[in-house]
Amino acid sequence: MLSPTPLSLFCALLLCLPLAVIITITSPTTTTTTTVPDGSRQNPVPDFVPLAKTHQRFSFKPPPPPPLEDDKYLLRVASRVNSKPPPGSPKKIAFLFLTISPLPFAPLWELYFNKTPKTLYNIYVHADPTYTYDPPFSGVFANRVIPSKPALRFTPTLTSAARRLLAHALLHDRSNYIFALLSASCIPIRSFNFTYETLTRSKKSFIEILNNEVGSYDRWAARGPEAMLPEVKLDDFRIGSQFWSLTRKHARIVVGDEMIWAKFNQPCVVWDTCYPEENYFPTLVHMRDPRGVVAATLTHVDWNGSSDGHPRMYEASEVGPQLIERLRKEKPRYGDDGTNGSDWSVRRQRHDPFLFARKFSTDSIQPLLRIASDVIFKD
């Protein structure tokens, strides 16, 4: 028998090489299982998959995107949505309800939306997930609760909740033209048709932006004397109502903002002057697009006789036609609209109507329902 020569061994190695490649390609790959935050498990996803019609044998498969409940991802995606509604579609109002309790005035809102085409509005609810809502949301509010997180006073979480509402509304429907933030204690004081015409005719947001208010420095320094610097100087700091109506443009500015939000999204060291929800939105819009707003809120509130940072609450005994008419007739307070005109000149030029009002006691629902058709929804 002849001993193998080096040349014959080399030839045999070349003949075996294709077989080794085939075995490598057809061997099973390692698999991983992706876990999502709610604990459910998805189908195994291979780490590597072959690509068809390519000279590359393997390609790394990227992990699935994080769920929309991840705020950073949610806000980033929402900021990139189309800025214009689909051609030919009617403008819609996005009603954003931010609540940490049931909605005591749901029956009044049911009448408000009654017989209104659903092509003209959407409803979104941010509800505290730690609260048991019994009975659950129903009627026009059924299945309208977005993925929510706890929201507490004197913390940035109330502001986060409003940003979350804006993001979901932007992603849900490109026809959402203007976004109105409301609370559980808010009621409508005009008909839907009147509100729709007022908001959709405007090319500007309605947001209160007040400068040089009493306590501005204390609010600005609530996180520390220099915590807001250098991005937010005291001269840029503004105060305003928590409740606003933002255009699609400004909604995208809010959800796309990271720099200014990073300054407000800090814990306060002086909690009783910490109201991010009344400072972040007016400050941001003032810094980004002051001329694109009507610097007033269309949600009426009475701060006379306020207590513990809360406005006056209307009791059931006060509710009647006279109260609704008085709320309608009062003028909004106009602030900094980015022009050089004085507050007085702005007030003389405009008289925008209040569309909503707060704060009403929960037992006001029955007297409100009694005057709904003949007073509240009769313009």
CSV table of N, CA and C in Angstrom, one decimal, residues 112-168:
chain,number,residue,atom,x,y,z
A,112,TYR,N,-72.9,66.2,24.8
A,112,TYR,CA,-72.1,67.1,24.0
A,112,TYR,C,-71.8,66.5,22.7
A,113,PHE,N,-71.4,65.2,22.7
A,113,PHE,CA,-71.0,64.6,21.5
A,113,PHE,C,-72.1,63.9,20.8
A,114,ASN,N,-73.3,63.9,21.4
A,114,ASN,CA,-74.5,63.2,20.8
A,114,ASN,C,-74.8,63.8,19.4
A,115,LYS,N,-75.0,62.9,18.5
A,115,LYS,CA,-75.4,63.3,17.1
A,115,LYS,C,-74.3,64.0,16.4
A,116,THR,N,-73.1,64.0,16.9
A,116,THR,CA,-71.9,64.7,16.3
A,116,THR,C,-71.2,63.6,15.4
A,117,PRO,N,-71.0,63.9,14.2
A,117,PRO,CA,-70.2,62.9,13.3
A,117,PRO,C,-68.9,62.6,13.9
A,118,LYS,N,-68.5,61.3,14.0
A,118,LYS,CA,-67.2,60.9,14.5
A,118,LYS,C,-66.1,61.3,13.6
A,119,THR,N,-66.4,61.8,12.5
A,119,THR,CA,-65.4,62.3,11.6
A,119,THR,C,-64.8,63.6,12.0
A,120,LEU,N,-65.4,64.2,13.0
A,120,LEU,CA,-65.0,65.6,13.5
A,120,LEU,C,-64.2,65.6,14.8
A,121,TYR,N,-64.1,64.4,15.4
A,121,TYR,CA,-63.4,64.5,16.7
A,121,TYR,C,-62.8,63.1,17.1
A,122,ASN,N,-61.9,63.1,18.0
A,122,ASN,CA,-61.4,61.9,18.6
A,122,ASN,C,-61.3,62.2,20.1
A,123,ILE,N,-61.4,61.1,20.9
A,123,ILE,CA,-61.2,61.2,22.4
A,123,ILE,C,-60.1,60.4,22.9
A,124,TYR,N,-59.3,60.9,23.8
A,124,TYR,CA,-58.2,60.1,24.3
A,124,TYR,C,-58.2,60.4,25.9
A,125,VAL,N,-58.0,59.3,26.6
A,125,VAL,CA,-58.1,59.5,28.1
A,125,VAL,C,-56.8,58.9,28.7
A,126,HIS,N,-56.1,59.7,29.5
A,126,HIS,CA,-55.0,59.3,30.3
A,126,HIS,C,-55.5,59.1,31.7
A,127,ALA,N,-55.6,57.8,32.2
A,127,ALA,CA,-56.1,57.5,33.5
A,127,ALA,C,-55.1,56.8,34.4
A,128,ASP,N,-55.1,57.1,35.6
A,128,ASP,CA,-54.1,56.5,36.6
A,128,ASP,C,-54.3,55.0,36.6
A,129,PRO,N,-53.2,54.3,36.2
A,129,PRO,CA,-53.3,52.8,36.2
A,129,PRO,C,-53.4,52.2,37.5
A,130,THR,N,-53.1,52.9,38.6
A,130,THR,CA,-53.2,52.3,39.9
A,130,THR,C,-54.6,52.5,40.5
A,131,TYR,N,-55.5,53.2,39.9
A,131,TYR,CA,-56.8,53.4,40.4
A,131,TYR,C,-57.8,52.4,39.8
A,132,THR,N,-58.7,51.9,40.6
A,132,THR,CA,-59.7,51.0,40.1
A,132,THR,C,-60.9,51.8,39.6
A,133,TYR,N,-61.2,51.8,38.4
A,133,TYR,CA,-62.3,52.6,37.8
A,133,TYR,C,-63.6,51.7,37.8
A,134,ASP,N,-64.5,51.9,38.7
A,134,ASP,CA,-65.7,51.1,38.8
A,134,ASP,C,-66.9,52.0,39.0
A,135,PRO,N,-67.7,52.1,38.0
A,135,PRO,CA,-67.7,51.3,36.7
A,135,PRO,C,-66.6,51.8,35.8
A,136,PRO,N,-66.2,51.0,34.8
A,136,PRO,CA,-65.2,51.5,33.9
A,136,PRO,C,-65.7,52.5,32.9
A,137,PHE,N,-64.8,53.1,32.1
A,137,PHE,CA,-65.2,54.1,31.2
A,137,PHE,C,-66.1,53.5,30.1
A,138,SER,N,-67.2,54.2,29.8
A,138,SER,CA,-68.2,53.6,28.9
A,138,SER,C,-68.6,54.7,27.9
A,139,GLY,N,-69.6,54.4,27.1
A,139,GLY,CA,-70.1,55.4,26.1
A,139,GLY,C,-69.0,55.9,25.2
A,140,VAL,N,-68.9,57.2,25.0
A,140,VAL,CA,-67.9,57.8,24.1
A,140,VAL,C,-66.5,57.6,24.7
A,141,PHE,N,-66.4,57.2,25.9
A,141,PHE,CA,-65.1,57.1,26.5
A,141,PHE,C,-64.6,55.6,26.6
A,142,ALA,N,-65.5,54.7,26.1
A,142,ALA,CA,-65.1,53.3,26.1
A,142,ALA,C,-63.9,53.1,25.1
A,143,ASN,N,-63.0,52.3,25.5
A,143,ASN,CA,-61.8,51.9,24.7
A,143,ASN,C,-61.0,53.2,24.3
A,144,ARG,N,-61.1,54.3,25.0
A,144,ARG,CA,-60.3,55.5,24.6
A,144,ARG,C,-59.2,55.7,25.6
A,145,VAL,N,-58.9,54.8,26.5
A,145,VAL,CA,-57.8,55.0,27.5
A,145,VAL,C,-56.5,54.6,26.8
A,146,ILE,N,-55.5,55.5,26.8
A,146,ILE,CA,-54.2,55.2,26.3
A,146,ILE,C,-53.3,54.5,27.3
A,147,PRO,N,-52.2,53.9,27.0
A,147,PRO,CA,-51.3,53.4,28.0
A,147,PRO,C,-50.8,54.5,28.9
A,148,SER,N,-51.1,54.4,30.2
A,148,SER,CA,-50.9,55.5,31.1
A,148,SER,C,-50.0,55.2,32.2
A,149,LYS,N,-49.5,56.2,32.9
A,149,LYS,CA,-48.7,56.0,34.1
A,149,LYS,C,-49.2,57.0,35.2
A,150,PRO,N,-48.9,56.7,36.5
A,150,PRO,CA,-49.3,57.6,37.5
A,150,PRO,C,-48.9,59.0,37.3
A,151,ALA,N,-49.8,59.9,37.7
A,151,ALA,CA,-49.5,61.4,37.5
A,151,ALA,C,-49.8,62.1,38.9
A,152,LEU,N,-48.8,62.8,39.4
A,152,LEU,CA,-49.0,63.4,40.7
A,152,LEU,C,-48.6,64.9,40.7
A,153,ARG,N,-49.3,65.6,41.6
A,153,ARG,CA,-49.0,67.1,41.7
A,153,ARG,C,-47.6,67.3,42.2
A,154,PHE,N,-47.1,68.4,41.9
A,154,PHE,CA,-45.7,68.9,42.3
A,154,PHE,C,-44.6,68.0,41.7
A,155,THR,N,-44.9,67.3,40.7
A,155,THR,CA,-43.9,66.5,40.0
A,155,THR,C,-44.1,66.7,38.5
A,156,PRO,N,-43.1,66.3,37.7
A,156,PRO,CA,-43.2,66.4,36.2
A,156,PRO,C,-44.2,65.4,35.6
A,157,THR,N,-44.7,64.5,36.4
A,157,THR,CA,-45.5,63.4,35.9
A,157,THR,C,-46.8,63.9,35.2
A,158,LEU,N,-47.4,65.0,35.7
A,158,LEU,CA,-48.6,65.5,35.0
A,158,LEU,C,-48.2,66.0,33.7
A,159,THR,N,-47.1,66.6,33.5
A,159,THR,CA,-46.6,67.1,32.2
A,159,THR,C,-46.3,65.9,31.3
A,160,SER,N,-45.7,64.9,31.8
A,160,SER,CA,-45.5,63.7,31.1
A,160,SER,C,-46.7,63.1,30.5
A,161,ALA,N,-47.8,63.1,31.4
A,161,ALA,CA,-49.1,62.5,30.9
A,161,ALA,C,-49.6,63.3,29.8
A,162,ALA,N,-49.6,64.6,29.8
A,162,ALA,CA,-50.1,65.5,28.7
A,162,ALA,C,-49.3,65.2,27.4
A,163,ARG,N,-47.9,65.1,27.6
A,163,ARG,CA,-47.1,64.8,26.4
A,163,ARG,C,-47.5,63.4,25.8
A,164,ARG,N,-47.8,62.5,26.7
A,164,ARG,CA,-48.1,61.1,26.3
A,164,ARG,C,-49.5,61.2,25.5
A,165,LEU,N,-50.4,61.9,26.0
A,165,LEU,CA,-51.7,62.1,25.3
A,165,LEU,C,-51.5,62.7,23.9
A,166,LEU,N,-50.6,63.7,23.8
A,166,LEU,CA,-50.4,64.3,22.5
A,166,LEU,C,-49.7,63.3,21.5
A,167,ALA,N,-48.8,62.6,22.0
A,167,ALA,CA,-48.1,61.6,21.2
A,167,ALA,C,-49.0,60.5,20.6
A,168,HIS,N,-49.9,60.0,21.5
A,168,HIS,CA,-50.8,59.0,21.0
A,168,HIS,C,-51.8,59.6,20.0
